[in-house]
CSV table of C-alpha atoms in Angstrom, one decimal:
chain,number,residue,atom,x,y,z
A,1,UNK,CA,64.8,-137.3,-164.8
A,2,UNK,CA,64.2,-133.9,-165.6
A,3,UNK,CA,64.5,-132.4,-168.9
A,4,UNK,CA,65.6,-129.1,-169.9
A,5,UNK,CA,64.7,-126.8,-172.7
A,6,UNK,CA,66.6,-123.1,-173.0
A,7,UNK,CA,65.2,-120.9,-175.3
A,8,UNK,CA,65.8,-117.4,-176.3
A,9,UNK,CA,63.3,-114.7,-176.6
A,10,UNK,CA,63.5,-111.0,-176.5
A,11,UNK,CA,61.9,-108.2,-174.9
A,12,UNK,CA,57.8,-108.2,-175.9
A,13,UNK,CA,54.8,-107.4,-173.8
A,14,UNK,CA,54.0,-110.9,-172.0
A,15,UNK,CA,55.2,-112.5,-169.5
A,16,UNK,CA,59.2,-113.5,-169.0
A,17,UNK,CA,59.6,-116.8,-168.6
A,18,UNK,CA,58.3,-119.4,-171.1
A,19,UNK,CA,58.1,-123.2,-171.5
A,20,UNK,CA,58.2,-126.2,-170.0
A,21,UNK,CA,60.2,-128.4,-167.9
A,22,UNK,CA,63.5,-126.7,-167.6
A,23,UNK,CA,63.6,-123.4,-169.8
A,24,UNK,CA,65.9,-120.5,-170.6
A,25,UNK,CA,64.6,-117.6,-172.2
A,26,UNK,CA,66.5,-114.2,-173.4
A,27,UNK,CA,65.0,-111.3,-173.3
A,28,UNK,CA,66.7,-108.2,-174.5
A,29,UNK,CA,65.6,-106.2,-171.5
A,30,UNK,CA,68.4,-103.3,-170.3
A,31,UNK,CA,70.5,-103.7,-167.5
A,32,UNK,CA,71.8,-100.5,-165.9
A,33,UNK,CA,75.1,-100.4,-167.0
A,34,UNK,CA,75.0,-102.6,-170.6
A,35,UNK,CA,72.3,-103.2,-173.2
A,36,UNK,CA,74.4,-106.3,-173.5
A,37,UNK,CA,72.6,-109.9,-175.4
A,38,UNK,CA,69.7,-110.0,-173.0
A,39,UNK,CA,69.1,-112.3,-170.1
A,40,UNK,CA,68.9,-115.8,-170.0
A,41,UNK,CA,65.8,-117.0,-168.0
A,42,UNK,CA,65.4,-120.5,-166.7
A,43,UNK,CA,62.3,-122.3,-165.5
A,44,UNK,CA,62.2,-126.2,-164.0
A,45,UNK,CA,59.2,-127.9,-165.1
A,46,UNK,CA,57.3,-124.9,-166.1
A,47,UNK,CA,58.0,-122.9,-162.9
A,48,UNK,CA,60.4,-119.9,-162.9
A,49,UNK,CA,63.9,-120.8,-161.6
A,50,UNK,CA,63.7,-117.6,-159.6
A,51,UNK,CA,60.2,-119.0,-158.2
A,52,UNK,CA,61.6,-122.4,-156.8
A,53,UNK,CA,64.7,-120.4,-154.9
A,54,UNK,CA,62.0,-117.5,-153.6
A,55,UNK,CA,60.0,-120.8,-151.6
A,56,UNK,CA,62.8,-122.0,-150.5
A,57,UNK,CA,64.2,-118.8,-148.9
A,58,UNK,CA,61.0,-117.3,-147.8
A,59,UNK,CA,61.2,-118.5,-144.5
A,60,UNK,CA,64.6,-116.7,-143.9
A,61,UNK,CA,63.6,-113.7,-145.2
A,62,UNK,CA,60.4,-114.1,-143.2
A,63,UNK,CA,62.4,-114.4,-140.0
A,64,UNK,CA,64.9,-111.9,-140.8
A,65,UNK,CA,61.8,-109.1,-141.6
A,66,UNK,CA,60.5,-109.8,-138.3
A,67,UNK,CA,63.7,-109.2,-136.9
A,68,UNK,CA,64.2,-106.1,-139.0
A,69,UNK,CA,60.6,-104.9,-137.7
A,70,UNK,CA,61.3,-105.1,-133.9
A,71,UNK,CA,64.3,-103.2,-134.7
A,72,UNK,CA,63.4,-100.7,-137.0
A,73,UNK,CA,59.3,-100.7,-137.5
A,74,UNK,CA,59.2,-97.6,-139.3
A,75,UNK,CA,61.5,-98.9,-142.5
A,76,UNK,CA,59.6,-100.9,-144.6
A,77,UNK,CA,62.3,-104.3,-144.5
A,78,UNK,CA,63.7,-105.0,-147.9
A,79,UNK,CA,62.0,-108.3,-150.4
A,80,UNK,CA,64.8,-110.6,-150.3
A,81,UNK,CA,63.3,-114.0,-150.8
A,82,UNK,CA,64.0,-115.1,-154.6
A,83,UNK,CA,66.0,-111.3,-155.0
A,84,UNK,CA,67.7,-112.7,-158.2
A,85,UNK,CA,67.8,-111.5,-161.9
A,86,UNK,CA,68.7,-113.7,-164.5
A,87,UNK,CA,72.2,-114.0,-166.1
A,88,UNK,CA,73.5,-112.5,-169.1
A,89,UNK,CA,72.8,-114.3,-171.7
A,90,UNK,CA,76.4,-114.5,-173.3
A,91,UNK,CA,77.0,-117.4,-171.1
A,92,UNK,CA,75.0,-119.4,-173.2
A,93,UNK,CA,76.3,-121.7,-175.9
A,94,UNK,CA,78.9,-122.0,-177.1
A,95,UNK,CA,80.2,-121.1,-174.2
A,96,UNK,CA,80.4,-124.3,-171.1
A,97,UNK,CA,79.1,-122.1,-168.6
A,98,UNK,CA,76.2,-124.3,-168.0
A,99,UNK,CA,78.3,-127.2,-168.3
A,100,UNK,CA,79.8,-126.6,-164.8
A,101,UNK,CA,83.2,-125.0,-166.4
A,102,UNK,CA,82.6,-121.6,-165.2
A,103,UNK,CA,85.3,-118.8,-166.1
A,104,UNK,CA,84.9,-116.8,-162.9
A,105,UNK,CA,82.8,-116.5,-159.8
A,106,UNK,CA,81.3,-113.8,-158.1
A,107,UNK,CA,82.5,-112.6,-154.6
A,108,UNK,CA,81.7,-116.0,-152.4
A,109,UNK,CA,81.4,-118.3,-154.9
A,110,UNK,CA,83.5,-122.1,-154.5
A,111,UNK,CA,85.6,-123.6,-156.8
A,112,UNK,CA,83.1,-126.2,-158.3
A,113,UNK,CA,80.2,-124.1,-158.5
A,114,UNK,CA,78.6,-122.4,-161.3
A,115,UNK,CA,76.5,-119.5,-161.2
A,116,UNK,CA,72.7,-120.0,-162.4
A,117,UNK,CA,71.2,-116.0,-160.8
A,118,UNK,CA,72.8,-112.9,-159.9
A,119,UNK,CA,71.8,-110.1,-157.8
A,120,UNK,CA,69.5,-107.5,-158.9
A,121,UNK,CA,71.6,-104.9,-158.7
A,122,UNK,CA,73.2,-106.7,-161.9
A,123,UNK,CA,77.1,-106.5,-160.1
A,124,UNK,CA,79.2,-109.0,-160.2
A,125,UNK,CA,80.1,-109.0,-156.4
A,126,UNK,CA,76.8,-109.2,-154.9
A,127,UNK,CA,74.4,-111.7,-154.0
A,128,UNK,CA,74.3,-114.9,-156.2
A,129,UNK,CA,72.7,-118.0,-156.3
A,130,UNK,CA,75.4,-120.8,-157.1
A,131,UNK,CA,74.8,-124.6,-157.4
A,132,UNK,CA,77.2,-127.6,-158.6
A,133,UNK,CA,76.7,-128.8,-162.3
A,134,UNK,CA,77.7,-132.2,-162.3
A,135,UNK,CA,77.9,-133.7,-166.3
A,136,UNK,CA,78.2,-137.2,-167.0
A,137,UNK,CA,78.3,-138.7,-170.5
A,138,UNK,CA,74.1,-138.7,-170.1
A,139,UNK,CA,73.5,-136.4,-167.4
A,140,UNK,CA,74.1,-133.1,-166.1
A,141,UNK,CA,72.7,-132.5,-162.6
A,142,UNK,CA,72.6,-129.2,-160.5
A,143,UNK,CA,72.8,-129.8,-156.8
A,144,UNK,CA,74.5,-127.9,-153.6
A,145,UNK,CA,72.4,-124.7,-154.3
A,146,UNK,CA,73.5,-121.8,-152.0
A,147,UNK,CA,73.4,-118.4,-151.9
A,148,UNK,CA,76.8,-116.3,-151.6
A,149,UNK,CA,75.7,-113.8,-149.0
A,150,UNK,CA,73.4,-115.2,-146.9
A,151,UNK,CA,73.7,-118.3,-145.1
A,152,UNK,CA,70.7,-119.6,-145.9
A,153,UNK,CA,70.0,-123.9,-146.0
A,154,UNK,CA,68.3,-124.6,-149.4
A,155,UNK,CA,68.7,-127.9,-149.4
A,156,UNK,CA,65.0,-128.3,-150.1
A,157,UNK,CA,65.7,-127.6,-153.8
A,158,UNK,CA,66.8,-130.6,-153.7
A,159,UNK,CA,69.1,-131.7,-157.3
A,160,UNK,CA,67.9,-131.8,-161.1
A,161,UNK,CA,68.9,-134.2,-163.4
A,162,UNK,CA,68.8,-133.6,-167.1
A,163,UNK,CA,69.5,-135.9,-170.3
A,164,UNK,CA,72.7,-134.3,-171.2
A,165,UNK,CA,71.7,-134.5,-175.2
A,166,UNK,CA,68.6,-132.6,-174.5
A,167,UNK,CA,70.0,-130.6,-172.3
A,168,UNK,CA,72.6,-129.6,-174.8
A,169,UNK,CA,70.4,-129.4,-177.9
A,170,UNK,CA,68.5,-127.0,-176.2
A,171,UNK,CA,71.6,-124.7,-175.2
A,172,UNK,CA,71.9,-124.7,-179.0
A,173,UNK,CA,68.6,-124.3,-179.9
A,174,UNK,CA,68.8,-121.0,-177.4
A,175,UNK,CA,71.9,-119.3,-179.0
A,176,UNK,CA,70.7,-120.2,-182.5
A,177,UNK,CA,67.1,-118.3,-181.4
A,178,UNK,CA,69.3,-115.4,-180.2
A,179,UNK,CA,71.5,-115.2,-182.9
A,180,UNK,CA,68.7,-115.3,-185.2
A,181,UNK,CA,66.5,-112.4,-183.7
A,182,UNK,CA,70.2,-110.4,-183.5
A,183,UNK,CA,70.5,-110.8,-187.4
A,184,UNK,CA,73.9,-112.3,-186.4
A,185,UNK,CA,74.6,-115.3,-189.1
A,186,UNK,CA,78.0,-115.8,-187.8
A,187,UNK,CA,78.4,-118.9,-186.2
């Protein structure tokens, strides 16, 4: 079993993601249309969340370039593999986001799933990566990963399966980081 650990940081020189296992970091970097609470970043045993979808996909985007080539070799063909950005960080605790009880979806999300990465371009209709949180009274696993625009298989990612106390605790521990750096002592 996997564990999880989401933590908040904010915007420094250094790099983004942080920790071990499975990590969520906020950073307090500006999207284009809100300064908003920052962006919640999560790595899986010490590897950016991002990282693990960008394997996964490269071989579609791979295909799709050389495609894109033949048709078009004087464009340069867009970096799509791993084309995420992480999710604002107000769907942190105390909200159940994580806990598979999503409050919307993004254009092509499924009932059921949750989102865990948007699309750059930081709109809600884009590109997303989605994934099923299943939470037991020990576990919460993520499984059924998909991305809403492309059909691409990325069944290679497999599932995780955290201890839902640790899991949890850290979700809390990352909102009590943010509100702490925010000088926000309301709780």
């Amino acid at each position: 079993m996997r564990s999880i650990n989401f933590q908040v940081t904010h915007h420094y020189p250094g790099p983004r993601f942080e920790g071990s296992a499975i990590s969520a970091t906020v950073s307090q970097e500006i999207r284009t249309h809100s300064k908003g609470p920052g962006f919640l970043n999560i790595t899986v045993d010490g590897i950016p969340l991002i990282e693990l979808v960008r394997r996964v996909e490269l071989p579609y985007v791979q295909a799709e370039q050389e495609h894109l080539a033949k048709e078009s070799p004087s464009e340069s063909p867009p970096v799509l593999a791993g084309d995420y950005m992480p999710l604002s960080a107000g769907v942190g605790w105390p909200n159940r986001h994580f806990l598979g009880e999503s409050k919307s979806l993004p254009r092509g999300g499924k009932e059921g799933e949750t989102t865990l990465l948007e699309c750059t371009c930081g709109m809600d209709d884009c590109s997303a990566l989605m994934a099923r949180i299943t939470v037991t009274s020990q576990t919460v696993t993520w499984s059924a990963f998909r991305n809403t625009f492309r059909d691409w298989d990325l069944s290679a990612l497999g599932s995780f399966t955290f201890s839902r106390a640790q899991y949890e605790e850290s979700l809390r521990t990352a909102a009590a980081r943010q509100q702490s750096a925010s000088g926000d002592t309301s709780s």
